[in-house]
PDB file of C-alpha atoms in Angstrom:
ATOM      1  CA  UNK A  28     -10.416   7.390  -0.939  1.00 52.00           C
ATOM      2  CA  UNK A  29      -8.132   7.986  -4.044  1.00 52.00           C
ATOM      3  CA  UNK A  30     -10.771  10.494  -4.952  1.00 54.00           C
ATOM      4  CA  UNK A  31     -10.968  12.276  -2.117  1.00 56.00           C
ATOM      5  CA  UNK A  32      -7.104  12.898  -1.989  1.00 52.00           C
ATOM      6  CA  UNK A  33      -7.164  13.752  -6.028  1.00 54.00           C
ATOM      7  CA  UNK A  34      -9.823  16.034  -5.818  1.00 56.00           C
ATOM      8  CA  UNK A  35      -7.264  17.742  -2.561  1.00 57.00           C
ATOM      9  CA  UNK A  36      -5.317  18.951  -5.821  1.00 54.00           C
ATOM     10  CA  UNK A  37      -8.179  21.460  -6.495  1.00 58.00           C
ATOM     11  CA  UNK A  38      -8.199  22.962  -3.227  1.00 62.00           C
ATOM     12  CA  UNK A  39      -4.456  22.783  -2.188  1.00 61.00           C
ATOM     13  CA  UNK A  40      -3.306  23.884  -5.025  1.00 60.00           C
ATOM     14  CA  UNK A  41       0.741  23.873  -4.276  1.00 64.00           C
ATOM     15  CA  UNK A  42       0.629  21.706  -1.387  1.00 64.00           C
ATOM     16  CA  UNK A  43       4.177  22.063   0.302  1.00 76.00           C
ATOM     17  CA  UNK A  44       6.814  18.938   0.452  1.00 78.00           C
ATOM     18  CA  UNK A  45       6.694  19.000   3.857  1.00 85.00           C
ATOM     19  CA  UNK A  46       3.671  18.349   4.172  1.00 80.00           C
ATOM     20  CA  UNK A  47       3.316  15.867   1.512  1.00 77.00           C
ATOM     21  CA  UNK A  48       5.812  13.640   3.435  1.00 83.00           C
ATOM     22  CA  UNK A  49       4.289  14.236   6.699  1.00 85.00           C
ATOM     23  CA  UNK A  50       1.197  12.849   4.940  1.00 78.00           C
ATOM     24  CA  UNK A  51       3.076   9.627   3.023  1.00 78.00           C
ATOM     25  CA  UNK A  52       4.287   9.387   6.507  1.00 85.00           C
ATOM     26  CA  UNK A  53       1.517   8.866   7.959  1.00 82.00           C
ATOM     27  CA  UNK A  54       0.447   6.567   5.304  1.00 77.00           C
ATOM     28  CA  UNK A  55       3.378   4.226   5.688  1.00 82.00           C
ATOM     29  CA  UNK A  56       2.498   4.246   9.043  1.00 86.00           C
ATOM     30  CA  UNK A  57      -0.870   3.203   8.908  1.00 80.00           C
ATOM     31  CA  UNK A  58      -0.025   0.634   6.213  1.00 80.00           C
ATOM     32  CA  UNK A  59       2.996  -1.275   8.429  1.00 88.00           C
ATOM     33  CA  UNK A  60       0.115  -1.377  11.802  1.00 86.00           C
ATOM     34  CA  UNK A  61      -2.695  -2.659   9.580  1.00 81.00           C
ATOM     35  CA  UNK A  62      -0.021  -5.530   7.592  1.00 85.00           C
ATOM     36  CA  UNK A  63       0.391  -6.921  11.418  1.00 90.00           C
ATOM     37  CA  UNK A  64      -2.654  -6.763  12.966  1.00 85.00           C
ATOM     38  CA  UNK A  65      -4.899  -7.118  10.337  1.00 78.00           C
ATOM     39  CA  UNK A  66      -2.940 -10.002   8.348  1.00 81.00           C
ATOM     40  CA  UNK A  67       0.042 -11.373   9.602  1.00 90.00           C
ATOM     41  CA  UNK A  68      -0.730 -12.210  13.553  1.00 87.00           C
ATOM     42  CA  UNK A  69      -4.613 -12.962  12.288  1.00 82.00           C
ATOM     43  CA  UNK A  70      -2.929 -15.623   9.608  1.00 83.00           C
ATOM     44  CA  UNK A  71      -0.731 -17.063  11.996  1.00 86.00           C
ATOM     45  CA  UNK A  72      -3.774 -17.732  14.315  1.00 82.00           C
ATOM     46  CA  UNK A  73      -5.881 -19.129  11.263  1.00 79.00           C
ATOM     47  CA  UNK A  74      -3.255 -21.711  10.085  1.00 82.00           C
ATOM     48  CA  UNK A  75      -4.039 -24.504  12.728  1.00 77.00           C
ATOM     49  CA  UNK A  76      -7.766 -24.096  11.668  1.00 72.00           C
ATOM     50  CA  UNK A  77      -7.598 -24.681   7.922  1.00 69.00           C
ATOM     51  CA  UNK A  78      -4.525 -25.724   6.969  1.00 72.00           C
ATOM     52  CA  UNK A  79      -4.446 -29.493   7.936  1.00 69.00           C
ATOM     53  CA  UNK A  80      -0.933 -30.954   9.506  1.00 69.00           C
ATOM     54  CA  UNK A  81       0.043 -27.414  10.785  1.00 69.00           C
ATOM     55  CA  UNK A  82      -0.120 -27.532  14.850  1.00 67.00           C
ATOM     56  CA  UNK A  83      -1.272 -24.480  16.619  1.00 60.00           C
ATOM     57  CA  UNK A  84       2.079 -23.843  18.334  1.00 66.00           C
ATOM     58  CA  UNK A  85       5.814 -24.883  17.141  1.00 70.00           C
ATOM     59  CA  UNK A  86       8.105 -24.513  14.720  1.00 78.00           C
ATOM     60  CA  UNK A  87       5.508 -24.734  11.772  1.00 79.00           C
ATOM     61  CA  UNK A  88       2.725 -22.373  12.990  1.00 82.00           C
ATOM     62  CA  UNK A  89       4.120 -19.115  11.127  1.00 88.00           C
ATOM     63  CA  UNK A  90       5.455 -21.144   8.207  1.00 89.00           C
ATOM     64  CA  UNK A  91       2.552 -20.737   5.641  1.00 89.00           C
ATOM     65  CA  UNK A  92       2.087 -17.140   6.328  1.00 92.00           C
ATOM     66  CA  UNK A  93       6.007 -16.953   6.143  1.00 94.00           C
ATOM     67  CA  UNK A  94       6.006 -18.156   3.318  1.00 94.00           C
ATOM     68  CA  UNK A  95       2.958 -15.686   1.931  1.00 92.00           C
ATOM     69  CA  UNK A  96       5.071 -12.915   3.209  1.00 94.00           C
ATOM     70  CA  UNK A  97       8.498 -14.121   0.860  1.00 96.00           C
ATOM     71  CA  UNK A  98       5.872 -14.589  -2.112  1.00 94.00           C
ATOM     72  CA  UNK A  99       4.614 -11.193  -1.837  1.00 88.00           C
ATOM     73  CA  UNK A 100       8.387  -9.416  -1.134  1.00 90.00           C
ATOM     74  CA  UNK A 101       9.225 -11.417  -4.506  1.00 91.00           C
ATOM     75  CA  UNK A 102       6.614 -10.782  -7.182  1.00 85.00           C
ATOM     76  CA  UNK A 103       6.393  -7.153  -5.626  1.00 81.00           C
ATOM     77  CA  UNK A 104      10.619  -7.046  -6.366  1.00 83.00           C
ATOM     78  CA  UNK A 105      10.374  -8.748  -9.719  1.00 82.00           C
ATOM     79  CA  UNK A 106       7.324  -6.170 -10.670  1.00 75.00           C
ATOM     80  CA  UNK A 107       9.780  -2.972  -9.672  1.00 70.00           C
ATOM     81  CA  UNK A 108      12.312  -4.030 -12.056  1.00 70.00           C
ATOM     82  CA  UNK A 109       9.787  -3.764 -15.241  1.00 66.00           C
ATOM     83  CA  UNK A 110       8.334  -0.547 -13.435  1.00 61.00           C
ATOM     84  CA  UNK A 111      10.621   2.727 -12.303  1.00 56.00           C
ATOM     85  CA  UNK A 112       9.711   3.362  -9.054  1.00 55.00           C
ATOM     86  CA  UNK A 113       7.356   5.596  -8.016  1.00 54.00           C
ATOM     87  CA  UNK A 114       9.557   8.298  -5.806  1.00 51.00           C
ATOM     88  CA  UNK A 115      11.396   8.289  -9.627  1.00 56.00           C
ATOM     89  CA  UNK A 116       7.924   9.173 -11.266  1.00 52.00           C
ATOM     90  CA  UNK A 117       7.035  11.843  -8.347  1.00 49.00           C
ATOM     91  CA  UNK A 118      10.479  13.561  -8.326  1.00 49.00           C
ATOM     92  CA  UNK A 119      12.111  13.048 -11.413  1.00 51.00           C
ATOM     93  CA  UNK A 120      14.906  11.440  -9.563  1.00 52.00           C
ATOM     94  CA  UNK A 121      16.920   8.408 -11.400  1.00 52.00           C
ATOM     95  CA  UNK A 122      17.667   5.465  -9.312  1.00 48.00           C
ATOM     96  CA  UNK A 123      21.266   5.742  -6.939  1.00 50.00           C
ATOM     97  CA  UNK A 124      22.608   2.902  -9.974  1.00 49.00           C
ATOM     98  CA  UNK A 125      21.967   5.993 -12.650  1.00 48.00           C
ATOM     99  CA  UNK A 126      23.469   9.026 -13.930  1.00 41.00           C
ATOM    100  CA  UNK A 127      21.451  10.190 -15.514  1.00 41.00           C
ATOM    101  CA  UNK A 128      18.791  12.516 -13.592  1.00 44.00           C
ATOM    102  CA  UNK A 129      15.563  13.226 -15.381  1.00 46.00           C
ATOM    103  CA  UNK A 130      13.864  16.398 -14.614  1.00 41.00           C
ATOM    104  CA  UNK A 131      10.909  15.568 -16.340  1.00 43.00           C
ATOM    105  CA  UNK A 132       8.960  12.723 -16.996  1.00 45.00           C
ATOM    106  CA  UNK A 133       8.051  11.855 -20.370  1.00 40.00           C
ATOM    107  CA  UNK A 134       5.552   8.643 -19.984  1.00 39.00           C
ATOM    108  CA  UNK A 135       2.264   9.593 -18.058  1.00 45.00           C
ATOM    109  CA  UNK A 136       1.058   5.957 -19.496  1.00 46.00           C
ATOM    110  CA  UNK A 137       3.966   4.249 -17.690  1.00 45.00           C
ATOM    111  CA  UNK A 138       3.608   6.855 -14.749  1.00 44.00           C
ATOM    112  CA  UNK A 139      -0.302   5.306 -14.171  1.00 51.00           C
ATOM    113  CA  UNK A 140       0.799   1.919 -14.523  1.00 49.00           C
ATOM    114  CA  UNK A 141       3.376   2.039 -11.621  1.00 48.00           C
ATOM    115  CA  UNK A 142       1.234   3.662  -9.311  1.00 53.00           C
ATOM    116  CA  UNK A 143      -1.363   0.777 -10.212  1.00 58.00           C
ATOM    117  CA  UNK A 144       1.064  -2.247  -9.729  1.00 53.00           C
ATOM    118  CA  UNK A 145       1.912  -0.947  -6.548  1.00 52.00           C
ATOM    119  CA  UNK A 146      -1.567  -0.131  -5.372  1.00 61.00           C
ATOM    120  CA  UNK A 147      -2.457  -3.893  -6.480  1.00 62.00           C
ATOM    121  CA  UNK A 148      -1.430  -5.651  -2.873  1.00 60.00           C
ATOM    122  CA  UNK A 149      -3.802  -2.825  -0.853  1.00 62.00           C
ATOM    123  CA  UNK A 150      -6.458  -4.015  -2.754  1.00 70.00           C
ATOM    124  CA  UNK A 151      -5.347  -7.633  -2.725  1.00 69.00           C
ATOM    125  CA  UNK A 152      -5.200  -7.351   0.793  1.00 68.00           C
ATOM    126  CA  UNK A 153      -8.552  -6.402   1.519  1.00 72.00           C
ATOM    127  CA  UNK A 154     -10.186  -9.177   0.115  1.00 75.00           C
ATOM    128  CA  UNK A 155      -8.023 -11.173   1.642  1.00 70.00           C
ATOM    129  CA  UNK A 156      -9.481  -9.828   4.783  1.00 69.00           C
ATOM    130  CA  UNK A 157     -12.797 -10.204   4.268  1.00 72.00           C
ATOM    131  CA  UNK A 158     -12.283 -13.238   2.850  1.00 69.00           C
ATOM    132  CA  UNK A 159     -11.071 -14.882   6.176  1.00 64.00           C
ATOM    133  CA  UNK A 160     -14.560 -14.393   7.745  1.00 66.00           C
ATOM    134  CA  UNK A 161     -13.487 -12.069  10.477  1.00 68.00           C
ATOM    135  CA  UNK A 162     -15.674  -8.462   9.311  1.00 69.00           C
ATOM    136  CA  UNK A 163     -13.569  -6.807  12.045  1.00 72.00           C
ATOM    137  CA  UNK A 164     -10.154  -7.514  10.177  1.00 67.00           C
ATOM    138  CA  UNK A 165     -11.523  -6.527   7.065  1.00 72.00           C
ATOM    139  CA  UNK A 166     -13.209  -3.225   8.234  1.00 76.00           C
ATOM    140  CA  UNK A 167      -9.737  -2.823   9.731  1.00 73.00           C
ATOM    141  CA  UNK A 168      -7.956  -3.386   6.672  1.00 70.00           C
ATOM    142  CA  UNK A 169     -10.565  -1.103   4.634  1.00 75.00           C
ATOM    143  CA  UNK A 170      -9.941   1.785   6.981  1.00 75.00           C
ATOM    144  CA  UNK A 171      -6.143   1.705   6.684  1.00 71.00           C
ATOM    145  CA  UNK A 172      -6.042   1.249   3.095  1.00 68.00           C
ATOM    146  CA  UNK A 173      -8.803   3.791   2.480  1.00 71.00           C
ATOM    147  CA  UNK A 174      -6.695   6.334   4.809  1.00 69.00           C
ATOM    148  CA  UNK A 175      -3.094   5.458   3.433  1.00 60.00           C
ATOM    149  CA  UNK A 176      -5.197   6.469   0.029  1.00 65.00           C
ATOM    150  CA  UNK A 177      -6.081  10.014   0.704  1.00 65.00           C
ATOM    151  CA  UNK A 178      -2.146  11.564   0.543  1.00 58.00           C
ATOM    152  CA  UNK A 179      -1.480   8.671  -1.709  1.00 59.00           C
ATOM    153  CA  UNK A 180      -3.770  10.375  -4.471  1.00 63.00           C
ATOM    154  CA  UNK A 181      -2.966  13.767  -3.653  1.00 60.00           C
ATOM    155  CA  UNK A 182       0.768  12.591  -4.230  1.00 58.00           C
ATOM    156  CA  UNK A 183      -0.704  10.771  -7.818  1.00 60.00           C
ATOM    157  CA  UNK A 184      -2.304  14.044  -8.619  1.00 62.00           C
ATOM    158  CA  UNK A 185       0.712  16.342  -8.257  1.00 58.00           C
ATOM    159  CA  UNK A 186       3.226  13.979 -10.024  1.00 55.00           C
ATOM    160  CA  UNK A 187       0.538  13.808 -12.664  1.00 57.00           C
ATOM    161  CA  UNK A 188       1.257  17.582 -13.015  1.00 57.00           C
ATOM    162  CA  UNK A 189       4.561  17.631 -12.871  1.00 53.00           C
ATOM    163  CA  UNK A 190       4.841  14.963 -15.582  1.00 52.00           C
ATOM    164  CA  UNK A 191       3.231  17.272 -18.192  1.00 54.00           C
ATOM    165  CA  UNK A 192      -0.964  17.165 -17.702  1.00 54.00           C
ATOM    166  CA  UNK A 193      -1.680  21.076 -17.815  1.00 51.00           C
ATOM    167  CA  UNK A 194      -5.563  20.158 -16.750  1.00 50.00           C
ATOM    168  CA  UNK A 195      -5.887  19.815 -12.833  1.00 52.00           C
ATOM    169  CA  UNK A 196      -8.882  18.198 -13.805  1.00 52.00           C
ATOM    170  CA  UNK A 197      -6.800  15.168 -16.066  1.00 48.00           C
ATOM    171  CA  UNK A 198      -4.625  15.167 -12.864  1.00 50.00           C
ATOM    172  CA  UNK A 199      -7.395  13.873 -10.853  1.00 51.00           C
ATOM    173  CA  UNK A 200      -8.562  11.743 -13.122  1.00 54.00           C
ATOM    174  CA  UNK A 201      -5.130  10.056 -13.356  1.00 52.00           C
ATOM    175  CA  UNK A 202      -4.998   9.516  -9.389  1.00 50.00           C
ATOM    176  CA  UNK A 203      -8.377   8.578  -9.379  1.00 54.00           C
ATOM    177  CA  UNK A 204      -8.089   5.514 -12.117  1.00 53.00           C
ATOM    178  CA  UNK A 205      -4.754   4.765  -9.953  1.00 51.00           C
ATOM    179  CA  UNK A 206      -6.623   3.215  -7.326  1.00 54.00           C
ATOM    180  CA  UNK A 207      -9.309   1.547  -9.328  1.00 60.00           C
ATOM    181  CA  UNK A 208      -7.188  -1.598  -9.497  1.00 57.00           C
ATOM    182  CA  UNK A 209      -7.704  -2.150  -6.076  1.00 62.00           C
ATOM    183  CA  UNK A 210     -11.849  -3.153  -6.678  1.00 68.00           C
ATOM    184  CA  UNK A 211     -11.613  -6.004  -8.429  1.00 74.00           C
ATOM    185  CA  UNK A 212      -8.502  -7.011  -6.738  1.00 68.00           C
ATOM    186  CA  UNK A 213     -10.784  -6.789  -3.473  1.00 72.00           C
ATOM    187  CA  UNK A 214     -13.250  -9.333  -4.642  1.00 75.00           C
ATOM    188  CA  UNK A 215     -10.376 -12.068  -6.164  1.00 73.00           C
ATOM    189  CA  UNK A 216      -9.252 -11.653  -3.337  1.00 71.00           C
ATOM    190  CA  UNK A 217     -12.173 -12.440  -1.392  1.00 71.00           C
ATOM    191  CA  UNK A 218     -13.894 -15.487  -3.705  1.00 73.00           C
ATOM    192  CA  UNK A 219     -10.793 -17.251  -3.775  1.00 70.00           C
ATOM    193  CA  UNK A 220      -9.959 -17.156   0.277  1.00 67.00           C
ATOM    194  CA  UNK A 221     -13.862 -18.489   0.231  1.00 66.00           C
ATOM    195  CA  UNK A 222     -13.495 -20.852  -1.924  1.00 70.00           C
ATOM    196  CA  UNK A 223     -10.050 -22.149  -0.987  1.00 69.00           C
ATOM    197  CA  UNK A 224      -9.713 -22.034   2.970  1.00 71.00           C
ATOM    198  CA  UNK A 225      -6.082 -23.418   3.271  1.00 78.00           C
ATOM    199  CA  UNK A 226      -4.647 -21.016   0.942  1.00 80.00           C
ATOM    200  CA  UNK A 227      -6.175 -18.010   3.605  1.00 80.00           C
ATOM    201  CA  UNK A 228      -2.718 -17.769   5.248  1.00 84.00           C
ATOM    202  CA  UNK A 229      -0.720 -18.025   2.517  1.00 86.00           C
ATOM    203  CA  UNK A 230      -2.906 -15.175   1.124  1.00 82.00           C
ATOM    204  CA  UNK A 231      -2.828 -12.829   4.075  1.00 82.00           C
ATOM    205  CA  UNK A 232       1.021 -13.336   4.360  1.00 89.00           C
ATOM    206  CA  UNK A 233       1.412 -12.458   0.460  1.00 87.00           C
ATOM    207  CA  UNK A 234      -0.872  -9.548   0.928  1.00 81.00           C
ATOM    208  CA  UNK A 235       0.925  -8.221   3.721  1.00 86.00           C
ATOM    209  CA  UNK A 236       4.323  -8.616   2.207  1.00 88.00           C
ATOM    210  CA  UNK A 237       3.346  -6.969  -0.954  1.00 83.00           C
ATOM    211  CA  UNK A 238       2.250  -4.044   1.729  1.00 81.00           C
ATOM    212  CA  UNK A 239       5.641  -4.195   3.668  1.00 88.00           C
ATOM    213  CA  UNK A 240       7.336  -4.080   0.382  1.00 86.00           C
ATOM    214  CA  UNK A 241       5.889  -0.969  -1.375  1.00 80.00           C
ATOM    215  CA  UNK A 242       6.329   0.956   2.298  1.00 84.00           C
ATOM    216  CA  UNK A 243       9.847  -0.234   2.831  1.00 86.00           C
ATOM    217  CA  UNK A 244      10.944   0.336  -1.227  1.00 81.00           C
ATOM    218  CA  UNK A 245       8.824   3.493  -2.062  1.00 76.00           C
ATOM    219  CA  UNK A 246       6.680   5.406   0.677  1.00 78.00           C
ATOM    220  CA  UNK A 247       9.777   5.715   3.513  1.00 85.00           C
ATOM    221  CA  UNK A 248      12.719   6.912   0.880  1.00 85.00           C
ATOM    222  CA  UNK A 249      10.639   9.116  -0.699  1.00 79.00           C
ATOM    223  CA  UNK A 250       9.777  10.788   2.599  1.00 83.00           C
ATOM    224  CA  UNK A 251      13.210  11.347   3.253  1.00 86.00           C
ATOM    225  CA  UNK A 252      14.210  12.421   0.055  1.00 82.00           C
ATOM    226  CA  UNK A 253      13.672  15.730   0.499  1.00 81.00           C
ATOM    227  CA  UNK A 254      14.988  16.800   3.873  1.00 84.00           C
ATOM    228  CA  UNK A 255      11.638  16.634   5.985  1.00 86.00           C
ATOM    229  CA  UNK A 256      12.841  12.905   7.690  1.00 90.00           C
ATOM    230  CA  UNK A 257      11.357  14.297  10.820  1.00 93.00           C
ATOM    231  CA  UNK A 258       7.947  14.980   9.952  1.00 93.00           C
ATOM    232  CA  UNK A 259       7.856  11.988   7.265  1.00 91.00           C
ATOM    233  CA  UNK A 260       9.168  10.118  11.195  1.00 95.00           C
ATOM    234  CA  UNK A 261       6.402  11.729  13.481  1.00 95.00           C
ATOM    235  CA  UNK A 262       3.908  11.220  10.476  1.00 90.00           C
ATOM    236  CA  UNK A 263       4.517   7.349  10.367  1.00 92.00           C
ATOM    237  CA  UNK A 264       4.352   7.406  14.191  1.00 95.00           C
ATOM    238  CA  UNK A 265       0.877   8.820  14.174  1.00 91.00           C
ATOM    239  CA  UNK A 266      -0.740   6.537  11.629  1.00 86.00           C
ATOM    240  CA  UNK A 267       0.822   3.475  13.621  1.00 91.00           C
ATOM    241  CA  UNK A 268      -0.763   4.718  16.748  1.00 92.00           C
ATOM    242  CA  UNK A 269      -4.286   5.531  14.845  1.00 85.00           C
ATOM    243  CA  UNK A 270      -4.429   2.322  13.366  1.00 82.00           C
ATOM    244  CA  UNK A 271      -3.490   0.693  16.349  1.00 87.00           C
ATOM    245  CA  UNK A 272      -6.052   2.769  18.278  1.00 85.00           C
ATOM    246  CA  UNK A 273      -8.736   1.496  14.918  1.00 78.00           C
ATOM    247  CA  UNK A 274      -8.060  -2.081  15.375  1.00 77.00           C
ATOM    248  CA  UNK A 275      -8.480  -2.394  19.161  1.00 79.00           C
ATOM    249  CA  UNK A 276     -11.588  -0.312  18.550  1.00 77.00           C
ATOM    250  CA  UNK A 277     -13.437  -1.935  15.570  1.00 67.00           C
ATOM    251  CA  UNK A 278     -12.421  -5.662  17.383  1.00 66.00           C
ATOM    252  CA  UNK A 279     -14.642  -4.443  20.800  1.00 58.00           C
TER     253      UNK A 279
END
């Protein structure tokens, strides 16, 4: 689904920023519905089943996937200070700790390896789902990552412009091999959940916190960056009611 939102560049060809956030909006959205009901509340439930010494109910239930969840916020944190963020590589923007304000960027290289890092938990998080044995979490997961993708490329594709590719065609490319991280992420994910039961909560709660993460520290303030905070708002609403609507759906 990073393709089909690259290849968007070639038919919306100066897409506004308005609707760019509306779209990230909706992405975030879809993205914070699928982290609960597709990892965290399903981890919880799995804990008492194959994690031995952890009761179904009590003060311990949530701990592993807790403690997945603190993981994930962690290596995720420790990963953004080697990479600028992304809303820095889209806009040109220097952190709120910088004076300096770069209007262009100069490194596409480092531009395609911070999208990559932060596309690394989607894919992550996938496998994990599949991985737990339930199809109807991991179809769930696959739609909302595959739907948060679509504006997510488009958004790789412009910033690929604006960062100094004069080829549309090298723009898509760049938002393409973005999200190519996320296959073989997918399947880790998946052989080692299989292989390892226990670890299947502290996997889903590092997946989703790596998820919470990148929509908390990137998606949301770049939405708002540019004076559109309503339609980034009404944007995140909508994909939190479609991938609520998904889940219920795909679980009947």
């Amino acid at each position: 689904m990073n393709m089909v939102g690259a290849l968007l560049v070639l038919v919306v060809r100066d897409p506004s920023e308005r609707l760019l956030d509306g779209a990230l909006g909706f992405a975030a959205g879809v993205m914070l519905a699928a982290s609960f009901t597709s990892l965290i509340v399903p981890g919880i439930e799995l804990t008492e089943i194959v994690v031995p010494g952890v009761p179904a109910t009590g003060l311990l239930s949530p701990v592993p996937v807790l403690a997945g969840i603190v993981l994930g916020v962690l290596v995720l944190d420790q990963a953004d200070h080697w990479v600028p963020h992304v809303h820095v590589l889209i806009t040109g923007q220097s952190r709120p700790d910088q004076t300096v304000v770069d209007p262009k960027v100069a490194s596409v290289i480092l531009f395609i390896v911070a999208i990559t890092i932060h596309n690394m938990p989607e894919g992550l998080a996938v496998g994990v789902g599949f991985g737990s044995g339930n199809v109807a979490n991991g179809l769930s997961l696959m739609i909302a990552i595959g739907l948060q993708n679509v504006p997510e490329g488009l958004a790789v594709s412009i910033a690929a412009i604006n960062a100094g590719f004069d080829r549309r065609t090298y723009a898509v490319l760049t938002g393409i091999r973005s999200g190519l991280v996320e296959i073989p992420l997918t399947v880790i994910g998946a052989v080692a959940v299989a292989i390892a039961a226990p670890i299947l909560p502290y996997a889903m709660g590092f997946a989703a916190g790596g998820m919470l993460f990148v929509i908390s520290d990137e998606i949301l303030p770049e939405t708002h960056s540019r004076g559109h905070e309503r339609v980034a708002t009404l944007g995140t609403m909508v994909g939190v009611v479609v991938m609520l609507y998904l889940d219920v759906a795909l679980a009947a």
